[in-house]
XYZ file of N, CA and C in Angstrom:
510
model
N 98.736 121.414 56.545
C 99.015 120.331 57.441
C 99.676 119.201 56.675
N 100.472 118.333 57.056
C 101.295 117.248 56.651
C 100.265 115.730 56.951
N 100.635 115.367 55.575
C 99.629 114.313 55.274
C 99.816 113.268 56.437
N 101.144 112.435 57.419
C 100.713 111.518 58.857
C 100.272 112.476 59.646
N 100.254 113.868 59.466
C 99.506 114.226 61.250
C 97.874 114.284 60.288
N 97.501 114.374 59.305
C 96.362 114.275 58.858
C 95.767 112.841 59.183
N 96.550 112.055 58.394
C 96.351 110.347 58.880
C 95.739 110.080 60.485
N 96.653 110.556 61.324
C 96.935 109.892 62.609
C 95.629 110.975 62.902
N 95.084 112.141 62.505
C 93.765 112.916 63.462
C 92.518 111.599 63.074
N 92.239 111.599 61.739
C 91.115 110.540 61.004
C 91.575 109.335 62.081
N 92.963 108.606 62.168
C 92.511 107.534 62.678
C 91.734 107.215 64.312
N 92.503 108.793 64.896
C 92.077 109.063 66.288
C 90.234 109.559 66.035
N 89.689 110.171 65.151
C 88.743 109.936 65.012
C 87.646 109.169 64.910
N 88.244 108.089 63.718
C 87.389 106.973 63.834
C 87.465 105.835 65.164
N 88.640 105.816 65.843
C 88.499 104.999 66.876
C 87.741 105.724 67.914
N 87.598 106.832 67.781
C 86.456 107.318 69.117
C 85.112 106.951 68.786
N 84.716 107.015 67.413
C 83.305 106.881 66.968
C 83.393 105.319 67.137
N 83.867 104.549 67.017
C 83.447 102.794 67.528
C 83.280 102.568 68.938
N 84.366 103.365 69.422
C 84.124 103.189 71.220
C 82.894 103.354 71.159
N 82.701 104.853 71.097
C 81.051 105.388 71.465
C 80.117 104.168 70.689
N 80.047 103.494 69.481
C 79.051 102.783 69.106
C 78.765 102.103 70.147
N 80.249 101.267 70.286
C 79.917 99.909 71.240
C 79.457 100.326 72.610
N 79.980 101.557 73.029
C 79.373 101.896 74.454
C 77.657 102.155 74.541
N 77.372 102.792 73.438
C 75.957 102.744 73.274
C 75.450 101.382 73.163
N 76.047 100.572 72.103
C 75.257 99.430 72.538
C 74.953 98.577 73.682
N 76.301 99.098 74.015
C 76.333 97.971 75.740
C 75.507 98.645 76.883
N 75.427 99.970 76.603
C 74.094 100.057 77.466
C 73.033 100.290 77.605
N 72.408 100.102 75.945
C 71.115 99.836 75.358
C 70.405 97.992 75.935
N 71.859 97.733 76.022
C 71.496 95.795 76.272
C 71.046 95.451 78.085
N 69.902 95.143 77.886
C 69.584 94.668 79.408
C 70.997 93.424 80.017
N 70.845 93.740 81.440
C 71.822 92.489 81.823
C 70.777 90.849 81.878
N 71.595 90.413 82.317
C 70.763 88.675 83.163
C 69.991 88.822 83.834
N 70.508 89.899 84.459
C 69.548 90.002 85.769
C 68.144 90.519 85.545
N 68.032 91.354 84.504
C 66.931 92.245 83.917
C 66.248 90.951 82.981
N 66.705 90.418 82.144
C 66.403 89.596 80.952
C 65.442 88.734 82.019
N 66.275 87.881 83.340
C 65.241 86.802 83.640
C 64.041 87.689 84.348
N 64.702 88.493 84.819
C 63.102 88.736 85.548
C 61.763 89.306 84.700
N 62.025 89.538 83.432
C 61.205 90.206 82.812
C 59.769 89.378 82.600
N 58.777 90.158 82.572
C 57.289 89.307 82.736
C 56.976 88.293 81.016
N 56.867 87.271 81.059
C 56.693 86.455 79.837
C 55.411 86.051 79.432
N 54.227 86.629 78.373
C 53.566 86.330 78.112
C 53.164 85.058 77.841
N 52.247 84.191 78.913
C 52.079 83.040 78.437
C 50.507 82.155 77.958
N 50.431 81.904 77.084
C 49.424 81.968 76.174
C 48.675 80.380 76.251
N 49.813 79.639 76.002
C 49.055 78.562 76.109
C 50.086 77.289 76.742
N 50.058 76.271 76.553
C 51.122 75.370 77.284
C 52.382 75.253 76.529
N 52.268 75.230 75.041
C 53.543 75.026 74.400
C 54.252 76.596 74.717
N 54.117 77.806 75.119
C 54.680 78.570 75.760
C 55.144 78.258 77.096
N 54.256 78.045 77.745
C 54.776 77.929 79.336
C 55.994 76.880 79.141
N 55.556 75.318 78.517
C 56.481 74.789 78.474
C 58.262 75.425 78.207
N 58.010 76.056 76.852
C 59.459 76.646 76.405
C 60.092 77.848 76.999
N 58.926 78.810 77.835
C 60.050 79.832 78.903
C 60.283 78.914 80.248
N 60.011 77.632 80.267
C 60.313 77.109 81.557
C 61.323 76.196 81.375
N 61.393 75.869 80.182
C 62.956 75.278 79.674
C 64.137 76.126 79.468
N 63.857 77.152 79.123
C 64.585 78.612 79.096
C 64.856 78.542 80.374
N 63.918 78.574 81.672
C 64.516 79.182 83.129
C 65.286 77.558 83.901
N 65.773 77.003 82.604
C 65.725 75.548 83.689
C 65.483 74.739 83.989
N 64.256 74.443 83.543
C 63.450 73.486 84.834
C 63.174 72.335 83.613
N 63.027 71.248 84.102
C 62.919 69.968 83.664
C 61.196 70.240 82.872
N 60.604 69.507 82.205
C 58.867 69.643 81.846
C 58.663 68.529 81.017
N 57.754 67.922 81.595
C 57.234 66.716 81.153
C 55.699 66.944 81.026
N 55.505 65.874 79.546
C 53.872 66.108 79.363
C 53.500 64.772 81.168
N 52.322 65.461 80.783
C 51.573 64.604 82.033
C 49.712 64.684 81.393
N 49.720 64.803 80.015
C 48.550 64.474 79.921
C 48.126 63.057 79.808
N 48.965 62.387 79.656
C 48.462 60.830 79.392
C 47.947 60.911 81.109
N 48.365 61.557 82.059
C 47.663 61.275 83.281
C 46.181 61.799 83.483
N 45.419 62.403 82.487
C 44.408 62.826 82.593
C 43.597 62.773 80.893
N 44.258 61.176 80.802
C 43.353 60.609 79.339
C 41.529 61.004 79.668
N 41.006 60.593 80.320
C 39.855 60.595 80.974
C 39.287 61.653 80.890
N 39.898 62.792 80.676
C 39.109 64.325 80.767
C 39.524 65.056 79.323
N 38.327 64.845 78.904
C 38.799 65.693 77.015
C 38.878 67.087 77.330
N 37.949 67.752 78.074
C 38.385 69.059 78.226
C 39.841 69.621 78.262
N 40.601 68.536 79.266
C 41.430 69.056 79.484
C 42.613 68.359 78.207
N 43.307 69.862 77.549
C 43.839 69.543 76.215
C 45.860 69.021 76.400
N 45.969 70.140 77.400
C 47.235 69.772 77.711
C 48.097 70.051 78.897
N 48.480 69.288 79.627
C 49.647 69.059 80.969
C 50.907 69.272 81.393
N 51.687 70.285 81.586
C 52.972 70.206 81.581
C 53.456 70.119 83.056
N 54.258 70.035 83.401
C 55.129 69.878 84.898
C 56.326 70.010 84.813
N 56.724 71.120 85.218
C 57.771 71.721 85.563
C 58.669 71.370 86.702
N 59.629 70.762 86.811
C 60.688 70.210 88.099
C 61.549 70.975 88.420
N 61.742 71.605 89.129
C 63.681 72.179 89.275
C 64.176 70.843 89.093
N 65.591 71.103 88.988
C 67.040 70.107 88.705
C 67.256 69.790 90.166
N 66.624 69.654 90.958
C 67.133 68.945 92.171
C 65.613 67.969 92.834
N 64.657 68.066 91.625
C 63.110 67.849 92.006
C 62.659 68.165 93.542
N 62.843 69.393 93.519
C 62.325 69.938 95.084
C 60.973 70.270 95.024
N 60.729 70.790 93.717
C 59.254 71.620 93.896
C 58.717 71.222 92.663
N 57.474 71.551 92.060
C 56.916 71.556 90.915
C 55.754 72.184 90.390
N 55.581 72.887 89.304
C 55.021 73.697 88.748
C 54.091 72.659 87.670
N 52.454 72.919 87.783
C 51.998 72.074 87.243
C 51.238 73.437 86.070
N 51.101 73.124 84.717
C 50.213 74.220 83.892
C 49.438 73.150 83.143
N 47.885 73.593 83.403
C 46.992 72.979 82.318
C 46.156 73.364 81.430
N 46.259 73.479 80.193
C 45.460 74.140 79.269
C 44.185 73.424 78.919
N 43.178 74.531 79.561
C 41.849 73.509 79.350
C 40.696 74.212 78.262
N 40.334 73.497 77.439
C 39.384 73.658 76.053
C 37.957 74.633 76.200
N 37.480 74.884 77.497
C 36.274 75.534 78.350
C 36.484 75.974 78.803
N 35.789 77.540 78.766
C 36.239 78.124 79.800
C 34.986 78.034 81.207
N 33.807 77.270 81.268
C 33.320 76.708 82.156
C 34.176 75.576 83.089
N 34.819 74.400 81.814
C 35.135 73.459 82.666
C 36.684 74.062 83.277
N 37.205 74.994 83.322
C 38.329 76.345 83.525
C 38.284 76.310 84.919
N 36.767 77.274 84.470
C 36.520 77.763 86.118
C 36.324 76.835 86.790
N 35.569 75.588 86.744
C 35.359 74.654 87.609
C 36.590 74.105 87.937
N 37.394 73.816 86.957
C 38.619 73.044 87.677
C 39.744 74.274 88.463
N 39.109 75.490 88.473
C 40.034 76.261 89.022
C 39.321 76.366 90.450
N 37.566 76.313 90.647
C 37.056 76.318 92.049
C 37.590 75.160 92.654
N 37.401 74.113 92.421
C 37.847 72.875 92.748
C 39.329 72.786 93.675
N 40.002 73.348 92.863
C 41.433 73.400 93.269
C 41.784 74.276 94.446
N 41.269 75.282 94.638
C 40.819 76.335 95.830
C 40.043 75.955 96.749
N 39.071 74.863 96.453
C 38.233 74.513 97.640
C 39.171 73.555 98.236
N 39.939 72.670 97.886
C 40.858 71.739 98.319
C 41.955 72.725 99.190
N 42.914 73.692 98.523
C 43.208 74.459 99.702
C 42.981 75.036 100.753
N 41.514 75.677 100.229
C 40.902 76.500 101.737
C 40.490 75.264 102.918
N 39.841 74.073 102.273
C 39.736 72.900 103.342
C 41.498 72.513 104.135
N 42.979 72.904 104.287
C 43.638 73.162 104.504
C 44.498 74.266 105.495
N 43.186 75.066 105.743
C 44.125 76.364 106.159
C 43.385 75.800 107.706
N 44.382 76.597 108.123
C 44.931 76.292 109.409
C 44.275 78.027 110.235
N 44.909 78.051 111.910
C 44.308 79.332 112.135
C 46.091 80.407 111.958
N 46.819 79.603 111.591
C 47.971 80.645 111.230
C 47.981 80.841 109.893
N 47.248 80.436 109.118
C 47.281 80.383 107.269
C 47.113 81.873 107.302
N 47.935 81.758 105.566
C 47.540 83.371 105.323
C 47.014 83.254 103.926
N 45.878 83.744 103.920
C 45.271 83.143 102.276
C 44.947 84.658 100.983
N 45.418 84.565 100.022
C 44.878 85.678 99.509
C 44.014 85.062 98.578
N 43.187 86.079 97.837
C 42.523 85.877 96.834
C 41.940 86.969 95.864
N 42.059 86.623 94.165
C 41.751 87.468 93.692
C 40.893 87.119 91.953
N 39.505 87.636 92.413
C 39.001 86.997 91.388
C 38.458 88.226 90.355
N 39.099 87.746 88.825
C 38.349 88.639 87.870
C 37.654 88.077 87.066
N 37.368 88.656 85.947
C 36.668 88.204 84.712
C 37.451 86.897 84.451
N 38.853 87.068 83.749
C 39.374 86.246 83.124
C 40.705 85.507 83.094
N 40.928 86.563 84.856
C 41.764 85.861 85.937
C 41.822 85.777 87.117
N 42.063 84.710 87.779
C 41.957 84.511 89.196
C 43.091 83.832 89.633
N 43.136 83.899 91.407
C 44.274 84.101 91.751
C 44.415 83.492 93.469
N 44.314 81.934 93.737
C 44.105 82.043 94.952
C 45.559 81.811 95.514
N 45.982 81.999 96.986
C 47.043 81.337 97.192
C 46.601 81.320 98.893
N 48.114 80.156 99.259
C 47.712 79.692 100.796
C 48.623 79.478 100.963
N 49.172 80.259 102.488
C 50.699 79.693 102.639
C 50.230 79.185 104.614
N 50.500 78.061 104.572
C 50.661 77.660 106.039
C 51.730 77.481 106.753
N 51.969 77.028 107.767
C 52.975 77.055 108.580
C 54.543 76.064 107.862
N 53.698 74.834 106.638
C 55.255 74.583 106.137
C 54.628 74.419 104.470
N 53.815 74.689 104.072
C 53.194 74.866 102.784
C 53.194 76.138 102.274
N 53.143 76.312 100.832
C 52.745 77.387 99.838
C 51.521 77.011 98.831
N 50.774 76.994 98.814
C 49.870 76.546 97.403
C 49.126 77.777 96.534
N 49.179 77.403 95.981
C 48.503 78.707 94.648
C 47.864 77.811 93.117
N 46.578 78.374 92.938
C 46.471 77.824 92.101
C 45.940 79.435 91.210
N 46.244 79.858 89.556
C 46.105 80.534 89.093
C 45.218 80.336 87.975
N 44.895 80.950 87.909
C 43.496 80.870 85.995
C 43.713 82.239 85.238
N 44.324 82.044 84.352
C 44.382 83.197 83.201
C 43.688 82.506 82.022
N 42.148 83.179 82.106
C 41.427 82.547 80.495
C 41.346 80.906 80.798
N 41.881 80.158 79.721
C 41.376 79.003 80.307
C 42.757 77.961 80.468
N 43.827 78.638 80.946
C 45.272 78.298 81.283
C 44.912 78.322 82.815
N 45.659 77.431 83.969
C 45.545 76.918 85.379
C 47.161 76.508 85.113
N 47.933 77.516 86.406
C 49.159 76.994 87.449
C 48.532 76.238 88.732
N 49.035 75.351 89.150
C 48.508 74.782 90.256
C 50.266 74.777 90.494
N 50.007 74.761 91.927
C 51.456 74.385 92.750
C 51.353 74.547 93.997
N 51.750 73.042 94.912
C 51.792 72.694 96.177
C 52.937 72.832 96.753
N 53.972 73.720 97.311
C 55.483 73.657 97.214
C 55.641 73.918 98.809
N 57.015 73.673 99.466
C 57.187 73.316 101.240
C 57.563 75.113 100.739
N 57.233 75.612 102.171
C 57.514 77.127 102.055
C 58.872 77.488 101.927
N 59.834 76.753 101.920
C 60.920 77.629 101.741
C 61.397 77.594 100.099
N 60.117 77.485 99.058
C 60.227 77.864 97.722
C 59.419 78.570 97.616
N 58.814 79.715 98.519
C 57.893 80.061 98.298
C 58.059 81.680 97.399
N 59.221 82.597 97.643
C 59.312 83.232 97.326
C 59.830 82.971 95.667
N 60.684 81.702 95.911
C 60.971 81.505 94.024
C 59.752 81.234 93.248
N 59.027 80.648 94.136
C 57.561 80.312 92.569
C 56.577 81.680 92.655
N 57.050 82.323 93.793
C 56.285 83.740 93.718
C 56.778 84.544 92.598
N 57.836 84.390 92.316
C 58.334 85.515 91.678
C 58.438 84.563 90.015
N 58.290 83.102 89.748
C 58.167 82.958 88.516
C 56.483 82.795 88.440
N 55.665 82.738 88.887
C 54.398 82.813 88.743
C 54.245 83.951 88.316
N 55.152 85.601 89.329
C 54.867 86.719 88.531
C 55.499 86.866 86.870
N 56.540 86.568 86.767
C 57.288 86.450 85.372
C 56.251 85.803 84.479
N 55.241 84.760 84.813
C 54.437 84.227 84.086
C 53.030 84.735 83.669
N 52.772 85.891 84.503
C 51.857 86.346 84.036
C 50.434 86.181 84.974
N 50.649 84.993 85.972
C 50.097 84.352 86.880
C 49.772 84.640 88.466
């Protein structure tokens, strides 16, 4: 064989083996669409805080609003960019004073429901899970360990904080 048709097979060779790399890689790689929805372990508040800056959303401490309660260690609040709704997470030091501030928060909803409410509930060891959706409300308050989502939102956010509450673990 003549050394350019030798050349020109190797170079047609190696350009097939890069295609194929890059094609493998590109569809080893999740899209956007996969990446946000994926479930995010959240552990304590300086997590929640930083995948909720990741999805967006504005977060401000709000513990100076609850100087008064040592249990409770830390406050974040989550805004969308148009402050429609808000996502409240509190990391509390007990897991007694946990549960109490997680009954608390549920008894305030269920005093709320209406005879069209639709309420679920789900209680475990070391998570619980109430929610209440009424005729123009959503509320849910969550307890994983001694982490609490609380959120009061008008129902037509109801399916978006449904689905980042699930991403959260909540």
């Amino acid at each position: 064989m003549k050394k350019p048709v030798m050349i020109a097979i190797i170079a047609v060779v190696i350009v097939a083996i890069i295609v194929a790399i890059i094609v493998g890689i590109s569809l080893n790689k999740p899209n956007k669409e996969e990446e946000g929805n994926k479930q995010q372990e959240i552990t304590d508040a300086e997590s929640f805080k930083n995948v909720m800056q990741e999805k967006g959303y504005m977060v401000m401490d709000a513990k100076s609003q609850f100087a008064n309660y040592s249990k409770i260690e830390k406050v974040y609040i989550a805004t969308n960019e148009s402050y429609s709704y808000q996502i409240e997470f509190y990391q509390i030091s007990d897991d007694a004073y946990a549960t109490s501030f997680y009954n608390n928060n549920k008894s305030k909803f269920e005093a709320a429901k209406t005879e069209n409410s639709v309420e679920t509930n789900n209680d475990l060891e070391n998570n619980s899970k109430y929610t209440l959706t009424t005729d123009d409300k959503y509320k849910a308050v969550s307890k994983v360990n001694n982490n609490i989502i609380y959120l009061d939102v008008k129902t037509e956010y109801k399916d978006t904080v449904q689905k980042i509450l699930e991403e959260l673990g909540f």
